Coordinates of C-alpha atoms and ligand atoms in Angstrom, one line a residue:
M12 CA -61.9 187.5 12.6
K13 CA -65.6 186.2 13.1
Q14 CA -67.4 188.7 15.4
V15 CA -70.0 186.7 17.8
L16 CA -73.1 188.4 18.2
H17 CA -75.6 188.7 21.1
Y18 CA -79.4 188.1 20.1
I19 CA -81.1 191.0 22.0
D20 CA -84.6 191.8 21.2
G21 CA -85.3 189.8 18.2
E22 CA -81.9 191.0 16.6
F23 CA -78.3 190.0 16.2
V24 CA -76.0 192.8 17.6
E25 CA -72.3 192.6 18.2
G26 CA -72.5 194.8 21.2
N27 CA -71.1 197.7 22.0
S28 CA -69.2 197.1 25.2
E29 CA -65.2 197.6 25.0
R30 CA -64.2 195.4 26.9
Q31 CA -63.8 191.7 24.3
I32 CA -62.5 188.5 24.7
T33 CA -60.5 186.2 22.0
V34 CA -61.8 182.8 21.1
T35 CA -58.9 180.4 20.2
N36 CA -58.9 177.4 18.5
P37 CA -57.4 175.2 21.1
A38 CA -55.0 173.3 18.8
N39 CA -52.6 176.1 18.3
N40 CA -54.6 179.3 20.4
E41 CA -54.6 181.0 17.2
A42 CA -57.5 183.4 17.5
I43 CA -60.7 182.8 15.3
A44 CA -63.5 185.2 17.1
R45 CA -64.2 188.0 19.2
V46 CA -66.8 188.6 21.5
N47 CA -67.9 192.0 22.9
C48 CA -68.9 191.2 26.4
A49 CA -72.4 192.2 27.2
S50 CA -72.4 195.3 28.8
D51 CA -75.1 196.3 31.7
A52 CA -77.6 197.7 29.5
E53 CA -77.5 195.1 27.2
V54 CA -77.7 192.4 29.7
H55 CA -80.9 194.6 30.8
A56 CA -82.2 195.2 27.3
A57 CA -81.9 191.4 26.9
I58 CA -84.3 191.0 30.2
A59 CA -86.8 193.8 29.6
S60 CA -87.6 192.1 26.3
A61 CA -87.9 188.4 27.5
K62 CA -90.2 190.2 30.3
A63 CA -92.3 191.9 27.4
A64 CA -92.6 188.6 25.2
F65 CA -93.8 186.4 28.2
D66 CA -96.9 188.4 27.9
S67 CA -97.6 186.9 24.9
W68 CA -95.6 183.7 24.7
K69 CA -97.4 182.3 27.4
E70 CA -101.0 183.0 26.3
T71 CA -99.5 181.1 22.9
P72 CA -101.6 177.5 23.0
V73 CA -99.5 174.4 23.9
S74 CA -99.6 172.8 20.1
E75 CA -98.1 176.3 19.0
R76 CA -95.3 175.7 21.3
A77 CA -94.7 172.7 20.7
R78 CA -94.8 173.5 16.8
V79 CA -91.7 175.7 17.1
M80 CA -90.0 172.9 18.9
L81 CA -90.8 170.5 15.9
R82 CA -89.7 172.9 13.8
Y83 CA -86.1 173.9 16.0
Q84 CA -85.3 169.9 16.3
A85 CA -85.6 169.5 12.5
L86 CA -83.5 172.2 11.5
L87 CA -81.4 171.0 14.1
K88 CA -81.1 168.0 12.4
E89 CA -80.8 169.6 9.1
H90 CA -77.7 171.4 10.3
H91 CA -76.4 168.6 12.5
D92 CA -72.7 168.1 10.7
E93 CA -72.5 172.1 10.1
I94 CA -73.2 173.0 14.2
A95 CA -71.0 170.0 15.1
E96 CA -67.6 171.5 12.8
I97 CA -68.3 175.0 14.4
L98 CA -68.2 173.2 18.1
A99 CA -65.2 170.6 17.1
Q100 CA -63.8 174.1 15.6
E101 CA -63.7 176.2 18.8
T102 CA -63.3 173.2 21.0
G103 CA -61.1 170.8 19.6
K104 CA -63.5 168.1 19.8
T105 CA -63.2 165.5 17.3
F106 CA -65.4 165.9 14.3
E107 CA -67.3 162.6 15.9
D108 CA -67.4 163.3 19.3
A109 CA -68.6 166.5 18.4
K110 CA -71.6 165.1 16.5
G111 CA -72.2 163.8 20.0
D112 CA -72.3 166.5 21.7
V113 CA -74.9 168.1 19.0
W114 CA -77.0 164.7 19.0
R115 CA -77.5 164.7 22.7
G116 CA -78.7 168.0 22.7
I117 CA -81.4 167.5 19.9
E118 CA -82.7 165.1 21.8
V119 CA -83.5 167.2 24.0
A120 CA -85.3 169.7 21.5
E121 CA -87.0 166.2 20.6
H122 CA -88.3 166.0 23.8
A123 CA -89.9 169.2 24.4
C124 CA -92.2 168.7 20.9
N125 CA -94.2 166.6 23.7
I126 CA -94.7 169.5 25.8
A127 CA -98.7 169.0 26.0
S128 CA -98.6 165.3 27.3
L129 CA -95.5 166.7 29.8
S130 CA -97.1 169.7 31.1
M131 CA -100.7 168.2 32.1
G132 CA -101.8 168.5 35.1
E133 CA -103.5 166.2 37.7
T134 CA -107.4 165.5 38.4
V135 CA -109.5 164.2 40.8
E136 CA -113.3 164.4 40.7
N137 CA -115.3 164.3 44.0
V138 CA -113.0 165.0 46.7
A139 CA -116.1 165.8 48.4
R140 CA -119.5 165.7 47.3
K141 CA -119.8 167.6 43.8
I142 CA -116.5 169.2 44.3
D143 CA -113.9 168.3 41.9
T144 CA -110.0 169.1 41.8
Y145 CA -107.6 170.0 39.3
S146 CA -104.1 171.3 38.1
Y147 CA -102.5 173.3 35.8
T148 CA -98.5 173.9 35.3
Q149 CA -98.3 177.3 34.3
P150 CA -94.9 179.3 33.2
L151 CA -92.8 181.4 35.6
G152 CA -91.7 184.1 33.5
V153 CA -88.5 185.1 32.2
C154 CA -86.0 182.2 33.2
A155 CA -81.7 182.4 32.6
G156 CA -79.2 179.7 31.8
I157 CA -75.2 180.1 32.2
T158 CA -74.0 177.4 30.6
P159 CA -69.8 175.9 30.5
F160 CA -67.5 175.2 28.1
N161 CA -66.9 171.6 27.6
F162 CA -70.6 170.9 26.4
P163 CA -71.5 174.2 24.1
A164 CA -74.6 172.8 22.3
M165 CA -75.9 169.9 24.8
I166 CA -75.8 171.9 27.5
P167 CA -77.7 175.4 26.3
L168 CA -80.1 172.4 24.6
W169 CA -80.8 170.9 28.0
M170 CA -82.6 174.1 29.0
F171 CA -84.0 176.6 26.3
P172 CA -86.2 174.3 24.7
L173 CA -87.8 172.9 27.7
A174 CA -88.1 176.4 29.4
I175 CA -89.7 178.3 26.3
A176 CA -91.9 175.1 25.2
C177 CA -93.3 175.5 28.7
G178 CA -94.4 178.9 28.4
N179 CA -91.5 180.8 29.5
T180 CA -89.2 182.8 27.9
F181 CA -85.3 182.6 28.3
V182 CA -81.9 184.5 28.9
L183 CA -79.0 182.4 27.4
K184 CA -75.6 183.1 29.0
P185 CA -73.0 180.5 27.1
S186 CA -69.6 179.8 28.2
E187 CA -67.4 182.7 26.7
Q188 CA -64.9 180.1 25.9
D189 CA -66.6 178.9 22.9
P190 CA -69.5 180.9 22.2
M191 CA -70.2 180.1 18.3
T192 CA -72.2 177.2 19.0
P193 CA -74.4 178.8 21.1
Q194 CA -74.9 181.5 18.5
R195 CA -75.8 179.5 15.8
L196 CA -78.2 177.0 17.9
V197 CA -79.9 180.5 18.6
E198 CA -79.9 181.5 14.8
L199 CA -81.9 178.1 14.0
F200 CA -84.1 178.9 16.9
E201 CA -85.3 182.3 15.0
E202 CA -85.7 180.4 12.1
A203 CA -88.2 178.0 13.7
G204 CA -90.3 180.7 13.9
A205 CA -89.7 181.7 17.9
P206 CA -91.7 185.2 18.3
K207 CA -89.4 187.8 19.1
G208 CA -88.0 188.3 22.2
V209 CA -88.5 184.5 23.3
L210 CA -85.1 184.0 23.2
Q211 CA -82.2 186.1 24.0
L212 CA -78.4 185.5 23.8
V213 CA -75.6 187.4 25.6
H214 CA -72.6 187.1 25.6
G215 CA -69.6 187.9 28.4
D216 CA -68.5 186.6 32.2
K217 CA -69.4 187.0 35.7
S218 CA -70.4 190.5 35.2
A219 CA -73.2 189.4 32.7
V220 CA -73.9 186.4 35.5
D221 CA -74.3 188.8 38.4
I222 CA -77.0 190.9 37.0
L223 CA -78.9 187.3 35.7
L224 CA -78.2 186.7 39.1
T225 CA -79.8 189.3 41.2
H226 CA -82.2 190.8 38.8
E227 CA -85.7 191.0 39.8
D228 CA -87.6 189.9 36.5
I229 CA -85.1 186.8 36.6
K230 CA -87.6 184.1 38.1
A231 CA -85.2 180.6 37.8
I232 CA -81.6 180.1 37.1
S233 CA -80.1 176.7 35.4
F234 CA -76.6 176.8 35.8
V235 CA -73.8 174.1 34.7
G236 CA -70.4 174.8 35.8
S237 CA -67.4 174.1 38.4
V238 CA -68.2 173.7 41.6
G239 CA -66.9 176.6 43.1
V240 CA -68.7 179.0 40.9
G241 CA -72.1 176.5 40.9
Q242 CA -72.0 177.2 44.7
Y243 CA -71.8 180.9 44.4
V244 CA -74.5 181.0 41.2
Y245 CA -76.6 179.1 43.9
K246 CA -76.2 180.7 47.5
T247 CA -76.7 184.0 44.9
G248 CA -79.7 183.3 43.2
T249 CA -81.6 181.8 46.3
D250 CA -80.1 184.6 48.3
H251 CA -82.1 187.1 45.6
L252 CA -85.4 184.5 45.8
K253 CA -85.3 182.6 42.7
R254 CA -85.2 179.2 41.7
V255 CA -81.7 177.9 41.4
Q256 CA -80.7 174.5 39.7
A257 CA -77.0 174.3 39.5
F258 CA -74.9 171.4 38.5
A259 CA -71.3 171.3 39.3
G260 CA -68.2 169.7 39.4
A261 CA -67.6 165.9 39.5
K262 CA -65.6 162.8 40.4
N263 CA -66.6 159.4 38.8
H264 CA -65.7 156.4 39.9
S265 CA -66.0 153.1 37.8
V266 CA -65.9 150.0 40.2
I267 CA -64.1 147.0 38.4
M268 CA -65.8 143.0 39.7
P269 CA -62.9 140.4 39.2
D270 CA -65.9 138.4 37.0
A271 CA -66.5 141.5 35.0
N272 CA -65.3 140.7 31.4
K273 CA -61.9 142.1 31.0
Q274 CA -62.0 143.2 27.2
Q275 CA -65.3 144.7 27.8
V276 CA -64.0 146.7 30.9
I277 CA -61.0 147.6 28.8
N278 CA -62.9 149.0 25.8
N279 CA -65.3 150.7 28.0
L280 CA -62.3 152.4 30.4
V281 CA -60.6 153.7 27.2
G282 CA -63.0 155.9 25.9
A283 CA -64.6 157.1 29.0
S284 CA -61.6 158.3 30.8
V285 CA -59.7 159.8 28.1
G286 CA -62.3 160.8 25.8
A287 CA -63.2 164.6 25.6
A288 CA -59.4 164.6 26.8
G289 CA -61.6 163.8 29.8
Q290 CA -63.4 167.3 30.0
R291 CA -66.8 165.6 30.8
C292 CA -68.6 165.9 34.2
M293 CA -69.6 162.5 33.6
A294 CA -65.7 161.0 32.8
I295 CA -64.5 157.9 34.5
S296 CA -61.4 159.6 36.7
V297 CA -61.2 156.8 38.8
A298 CA -61.1 153.0 38.4
V299 CA -61.6 151.0 41.6
F300 CA -60.2 147.3 41.3
V301 CA -61.7 144.8 43.2
G302 CA -59.9 141.8 44.2
S303 CA -57.9 139.9 41.4
S304 CA -59.0 142.3 38.9
K305 CA -56.4 144.8 39.7
E306 CA -54.5 142.4 37.4
W307 CA -55.7 144.5 34.4
I308 CA -54.3 147.6 35.5
D309 CA -51.2 147.1 33.4
E310 CA -53.1 146.2 30.0
V311 CA -56.1 149.2 31.1
A312 CA -52.7 151.5 30.9
A313 CA -51.3 149.6 27.7
E314 CA -54.4 150.5 25.7
I315 CA -54.8 154.0 27.1
G316 CA -51.4 154.7 26.2
K317 CA -52.5 154.1 22.5
V318 CA -54.5 156.7 22.1
K319 CA -53.4 159.6 20.2
P320 CA -54.5 163.4 20.7
G321 CA -55.1 165.4 17.3
L322 CA -57.2 167.7 15.0
W323 CA -60.7 168.0 15.6
N324 CA -60.9 167.1 11.8
D325 CA -58.0 163.9 11.8
P326 CA -60.1 160.4 12.0
E327 CA -57.7 158.6 13.6
A328 CA -57.1 161.3 16.5
G329 CA -59.1 160.0 19.7
Y330 CA -59.5 163.2 21.5
G331 CA -58.5 167.2 20.8
P332 CA -56.3 169.5 23.0
L333 CA -57.7 171.2 26.2
I334 CA -60.0 174.2 26.0
S335 CA -57.1 176.7 27.0
P336 CA -53.3 177.1 28.2
Q337 CA -54.6 177.5 31.7
A338 CA -56.3 174.5 31.4
K339 CA -53.4 172.8 30.5
V340 CA -51.1 174.3 33.2
R341 CA -53.3 173.1 35.6
V342 CA -53.6 169.2 34.6
L343 CA -49.8 169.3 33.9
D344 CA -49.4 170.7 37.7
L345 CA -52.0 167.7 39.0
I346 CA -50.3 165.0 37.3
A347 CA -46.5 166.4 38.8
Q348 CA -48.4 166.8 42.3
G349 CA -49.8 162.7 41.3
K350 CA -46.0 161.8 41.2
Q351 CA -44.5 163.8 44.0
Q352 CA -47.4 162.3 46.3
G353 CA -46.1 158.8 45.7
A354 CA -48.5 157.5 42.8
E355 CA -46.8 155.5 40.4
C356 CA -47.4 157.2 36.6
L357 CA -47.6 154.3 33.9
V358 CA -48.5 156.5 31.1
D359 CA -47.2 159.9 31.2
G360 CA -48.8 162.5 28.8
S361 CA -47.2 165.5 30.2
D362 CA -44.6 166.0 27.3
F363 CA -47.1 165.1 24.4
T364 CA -47.5 167.6 21.6
V365 CA -49.0 167.4 18.0
E366 CA -46.5 168.2 15.0
G367 CA -47.5 171.8 13.3
Y368 CA -49.6 172.8 16.5
E369 CA -46.5 172.8 19.5
T370 CA -48.1 175.7 20.4
G371 CA -51.6 174.0 21.4
N372 CA -53.0 173.2 24.7
W373 CA -52.0 169.2 24.3
V374 CA -52.0 166.6 27.1
G375 CA -51.5 162.9 26.2
P376 CA -52.9 160.6 28.3
T377 CA -52.0 159.6 31.5
V378 CA -52.5 156.7 34.3
F379 CA -51.6 156.6 37.4
R380 CA -52.0 153.2 39.7
N381 CA -51.7 152.9 43.7
V382 CA -53.5 156.2 44.0
T383 CA -54.8 157.1 47.6
P384 CA -57.4 159.0 48.6
E385 CA -55.1 161.5 50.5
M386 CA -53.5 162.5 47.0
S387 CA -54.5 165.7 45.0
I388 CA -55.0 163.6 41.9
Y389 CA -57.6 161.9 44.1
Q390 CA -59.5 164.1 45.3
E391 CA -59.5 167.1 42.6
E392 CA -61.7 167.3 39.5
I393 CA -58.5 167.1 37.0
F394 CA -60.8 167.8 33.7
G395 CA -58.1 166.1 31.7
P396 CA -57.0 163.1 30.2
V397 CA -56.0 161.2 33.4
L398 CA -57.3 157.8 34.7
C399 CA -55.9 157.1 38.6
C400 CA -56.8 153.6 39.7
V401 CA -57.4 152.3 42.7
E402 CA -57.3 148.6 44.7
V403 CA -59.2 147.5 47.2
E404 CA -60.2 144.3 48.5
T405 CA -63.9 144.1 48.3
L406 CA -67.0 145.4 47.1
E407 CA -68.1 146.5 50.6
E408 CA -64.6 148.6 50.2
A409 CA -65.3 150.3 47.1
L410 CA -68.5 151.4 48.1
E411 CA -67.2 152.8 51.2
L412 CA -64.7 154.6 49.4
V413 CA -67.1 156.1 46.4
N414 CA -69.5 157.1 49.1
N415 CA -66.9 159.1 50.6
S416 CA -66.3 161.2 47.9
P417 CA -67.9 164.7 48.3
Y418 CA -69.0 164.4 45.0
G419 CA -71.7 162.3 43.7
N420 CA -72.8 162.7 39.8
G421 CA -72.2 159.4 37.9
T422 CA -70.4 156.0 38.4
S423 CA -70.7 152.4 37.2
I424 CA -69.9 148.9 38.3
F425 CA -68.6 146.3 35.5
T426 CA -69.6 143.2 36.6
A427 CA -71.1 139.3 35.4
S428 CA -72.8 139.4 39.4
G429 CA -76.5 140.5 39.0
A430 CA -76.3 140.4 43.0
A431 CA -73.7 142.3 43.1
A432 CA -74.8 145.1 40.2
R433 CA -78.4 145.5 42.4
K434 CA -76.3 146.0 45.7
Y435 CA -73.8 148.2 44.2
Q436 CA -77.1 150.5 42.5
H437 CA -79.0 150.6 45.8
E438 CA -76.5 151.4 48.1
V439 CA -73.8 153.7 45.9
E440 CA -74.9 157.6 46.8
V441 CA -74.5 158.7 43.7
G442 CA -77.4 160.1 41.2
Q443 CA -76.8 158.2 38.3
V444 CA -75.4 154.5 37.9
G445 CA -74.2 152.4 34.9
I446 CA -74.2 148.5 35.0
N447 CA -71.6 147.7 32.6
I448 CA -72.1 151.3 31.3
P449 CA -69.4 153.5 31.6
I450 CA -71.2 156.8 31.4
P451 CA -74.3 156.9 32.5
V452 CA -76.2 159.6 31.0
P453 CA -79.6 159.4 30.8
L454 CA -81.8 160.1 27.9
P455 CA -84.1 163.0 28.3
F456 CA -87.3 161.1 29.1
F457 CA -85.4 160.5 32.2
S458 CA -83.5 163.6 34.1
F459 CA -80.2 164.5 34.5
T460 CA -79.9 163.2 38.2
G461 CA -76.4 164.1 40.0
W462 CA -76.2 164.7 43.6
K463 CA -74.3 165.7 46.7
G464 CA -71.6 168.4 45.7
S465 CA -72.2 167.8 42.0
F466 CA -75.3 169.3 42.2
Y467 CA -77.3 172.3 44.0
G468 CA -80.7 172.4 43.9
D469 CA -84.2 169.7 43.8
Q470 CA -85.5 169.3 40.5
H471 CA -83.3 168.3 37.6
A472 CA -82.3 168.8 33.8
Y473 CA -84.4 167.9 31.3
G474 CA -87.3 165.3 31.7
K475 CA -90.3 166.0 34.4
Q476 CA -87.7 167.5 36.7
A477 CA -87.5 170.1 33.7
V478 CA -91.1 171.0 33.4
R479 CA -91.7 171.0 37.8
F480 CA -88.8 173.9 37.6
Y481 CA -89.8 175.5 35.2
T482 CA -93.4 176.1 35.8
E483 CA -95.9 176.4 38.9
T484 CA -98.3 174.4 39.9
K485 CA -101.6 176.0 39.9
T486 CA -104.3 173.7 41.9
I487 CA -108.1 174.1 41.5
T488 CA -110.9 173.4 43.9
A489 CA -114.2 173.7 42.1
R490 CA -117.8 173.7 43.0
W491 CA -120.7 174.1 40.3
F492 CA -124.2 174.7 42.1
D493 CA -127.2 172.6 40.2
S494 CA -130.1 174.1 42.4
D495 CA -130.1 177.4 44.5
I496 CA -130.9 176.0 47.6
A497 CA -128.6 177.6 50.1
T498 CA -127.0 175.1 52.8
G499 CA -125.7 177.3 55.1
P500 CA -122.6 178.0 56.3
N501 CA -120.0 175.7 56.4
M502 CA -117.7 177.1 59.9
T503 CA -114.5 174.4 59.4
I504 CA -112.1 173.8 57.0
A505 CA -113.6 170.5 55.5
L506 CA -115.2 170.5 52.4
K507 CA -118.6 169.8 52.3
Ligands
NAD623 P1 -67.0 177.6 35.3 O1 -68.0 177.5 36.0 O2 -65.8 178.1 34.8 O3 -67.8 178.0 33.6 C1 -69.6 178.0 33.5 C2 -70.3 178.9 33.2 O4 -69.8 180.4 34.8 C3 -69.5 180.1 32.3 O5 -70.8 180.5 31.7 C4 -69.0 180.9 33.2 O6 -68.6 182.4 32.5 C5 -69.6 181.7 34.4 N1 -68.6 181.9 35.5 C6 -67.4 181.6 35.7 N2 -66.8 182.5 36.4 C7 -68.0 182.9 36.9 C8 -68.1 183.9 38.3 N3 -67.0 183.9 38.9 N4 -69.2 184.0 38.4 C9 -70.2 183.9 37.4 N5 -70.2 183.3 37.0 C10 -68.9 182.4 36.4 O7 -67.1 175.9 34.1 P2 -66.3 175.6 33.0 O8 -65.1 175.5 33.0 O9 -67.2 176.4 31.8 O10 -66.9 174.2 32.8 C11 -66.5 172.8 33.6 C12 -67.1 172.5 34.9 O11 -68.5 172.3 34.8 C13 -66.3 171.4 35.5 O12 -66.1 171.3 36.8 C14 -67.6 170.4 35.1 O13 -67.6 169.2 35.5 C15 -68.6 170.9 35.3 N6 -70.2 170.6 34.6 C16 -70.9 169.6 35.0 C17 -71.9 168.7 34.6 C18 -72.9 168.8 35.4 O14 -73.5 168.2 34.7 N7 -72.9 168.2 37.1 C19 -72.2 169.1 33.1 C20 -70.4 169.9 32.6 C21 -69.8 170.5 33.0

């Protein structure tokens, strides 16, 4: 069985801890790899090595840092399909979807190649006579990243390329459920020529995270994961006076106006709701049908019902299994609650399996209608292939419903009306809005801007906001005397 390795102080090591985690194939729950959780001493060693590496990395010229990123993005592209295959095997994602996961990460590494332009400061000449003010961005030190299972390539790549391009060093603690993909990303980073110590990889769970959250040499924490853990990470990290950005769970609504193109709505809702088995933080889990668009619900359900889950390498498969048996139990329990609480189950995937893989974490596509905000299937992030359909009469009612949600990650509206779209984009209290686009994940020159209970912090992932998150601004006010005539003391705070 494959042994997953840590990367500490420039060496790939098995680790000495007795505590082991087994990585399984979600399609049948057979073991495919084993990882020793990093011991406390190993996490401390990773942080110490990253701290030592910071001294020279921060002095490395920006174009040299950019060149490491250029080589890295080229290597990621060269190994794109191979990474996607590892990813598909440990997550169960279809090969096409796994390739998307890798690609959306590569786009961020590509963006990090622009670090010289991205990290430029500001200048104003003559803020007072013969006095100029200019600012620089300088790195923070050692940063850490804690990532979830559902995008084991994209989300680590949201973090370490930009943090490191800014001149920081980085400790990555990926999800223990699919650690092989992050290991491959780190191997390629070494191959790209990153100096020893700049990137560290430690595997494990809460005990490794707790050291990162409290260690005095960690200056900033990037976290992506569930709401409860996100709140814990944000509170503990900030309590230890660190900068923290914590991306958490979601419940994303798509509003369907009666003037929308019906076929586009159906096509888009299918992939956005049950694609990746609904295990996306930007999945559409609630479709809000406005007015007469409710007449399309049966057709939407019928199309979603046609999607067949299957193995990662089955080109006919619409999506794969859930990540773990626990995840499956949780989703089945929520489906059962939906039925008990009075929602009408139009398509029921609770009894689905794949022949020959009966022990896998399969859940078939599931669609409910007559869902109301009191129901647990409406309130909870199901993180499974389940779409909840809600009916309202007006756009105002739809807005009220969406704005009452505690989450604010993503939303979309399907309409042919510019006025309705403009009203929705302006009034909705959600950080990422799609207009006739179901899953509006911004490209890396923007930032990933979830709101409310989907995000704790202020500067978001990638784009300019990430550069602000991973740097300090130093502002210099300078005067050079061109004569030695003294003007006498200035007893005020004004620049003269
Ligand atoms: P998770 O919270 O269980 O795990 C995330 C990370 O935290 C992992 O590395 C894990 O080892 C660590 N962790 C788990 N429990 C911990 C604890 N008690 N203390 C400290 N660390 C702990 O999340 P997951 O199940 O891997 O990922 C799915 C969740 O991530 C969903 O809620 C999804 O919406 C969310 N997510 C959000 C975004 C976003 O951008 N908002 C993106 C992707 C995923």
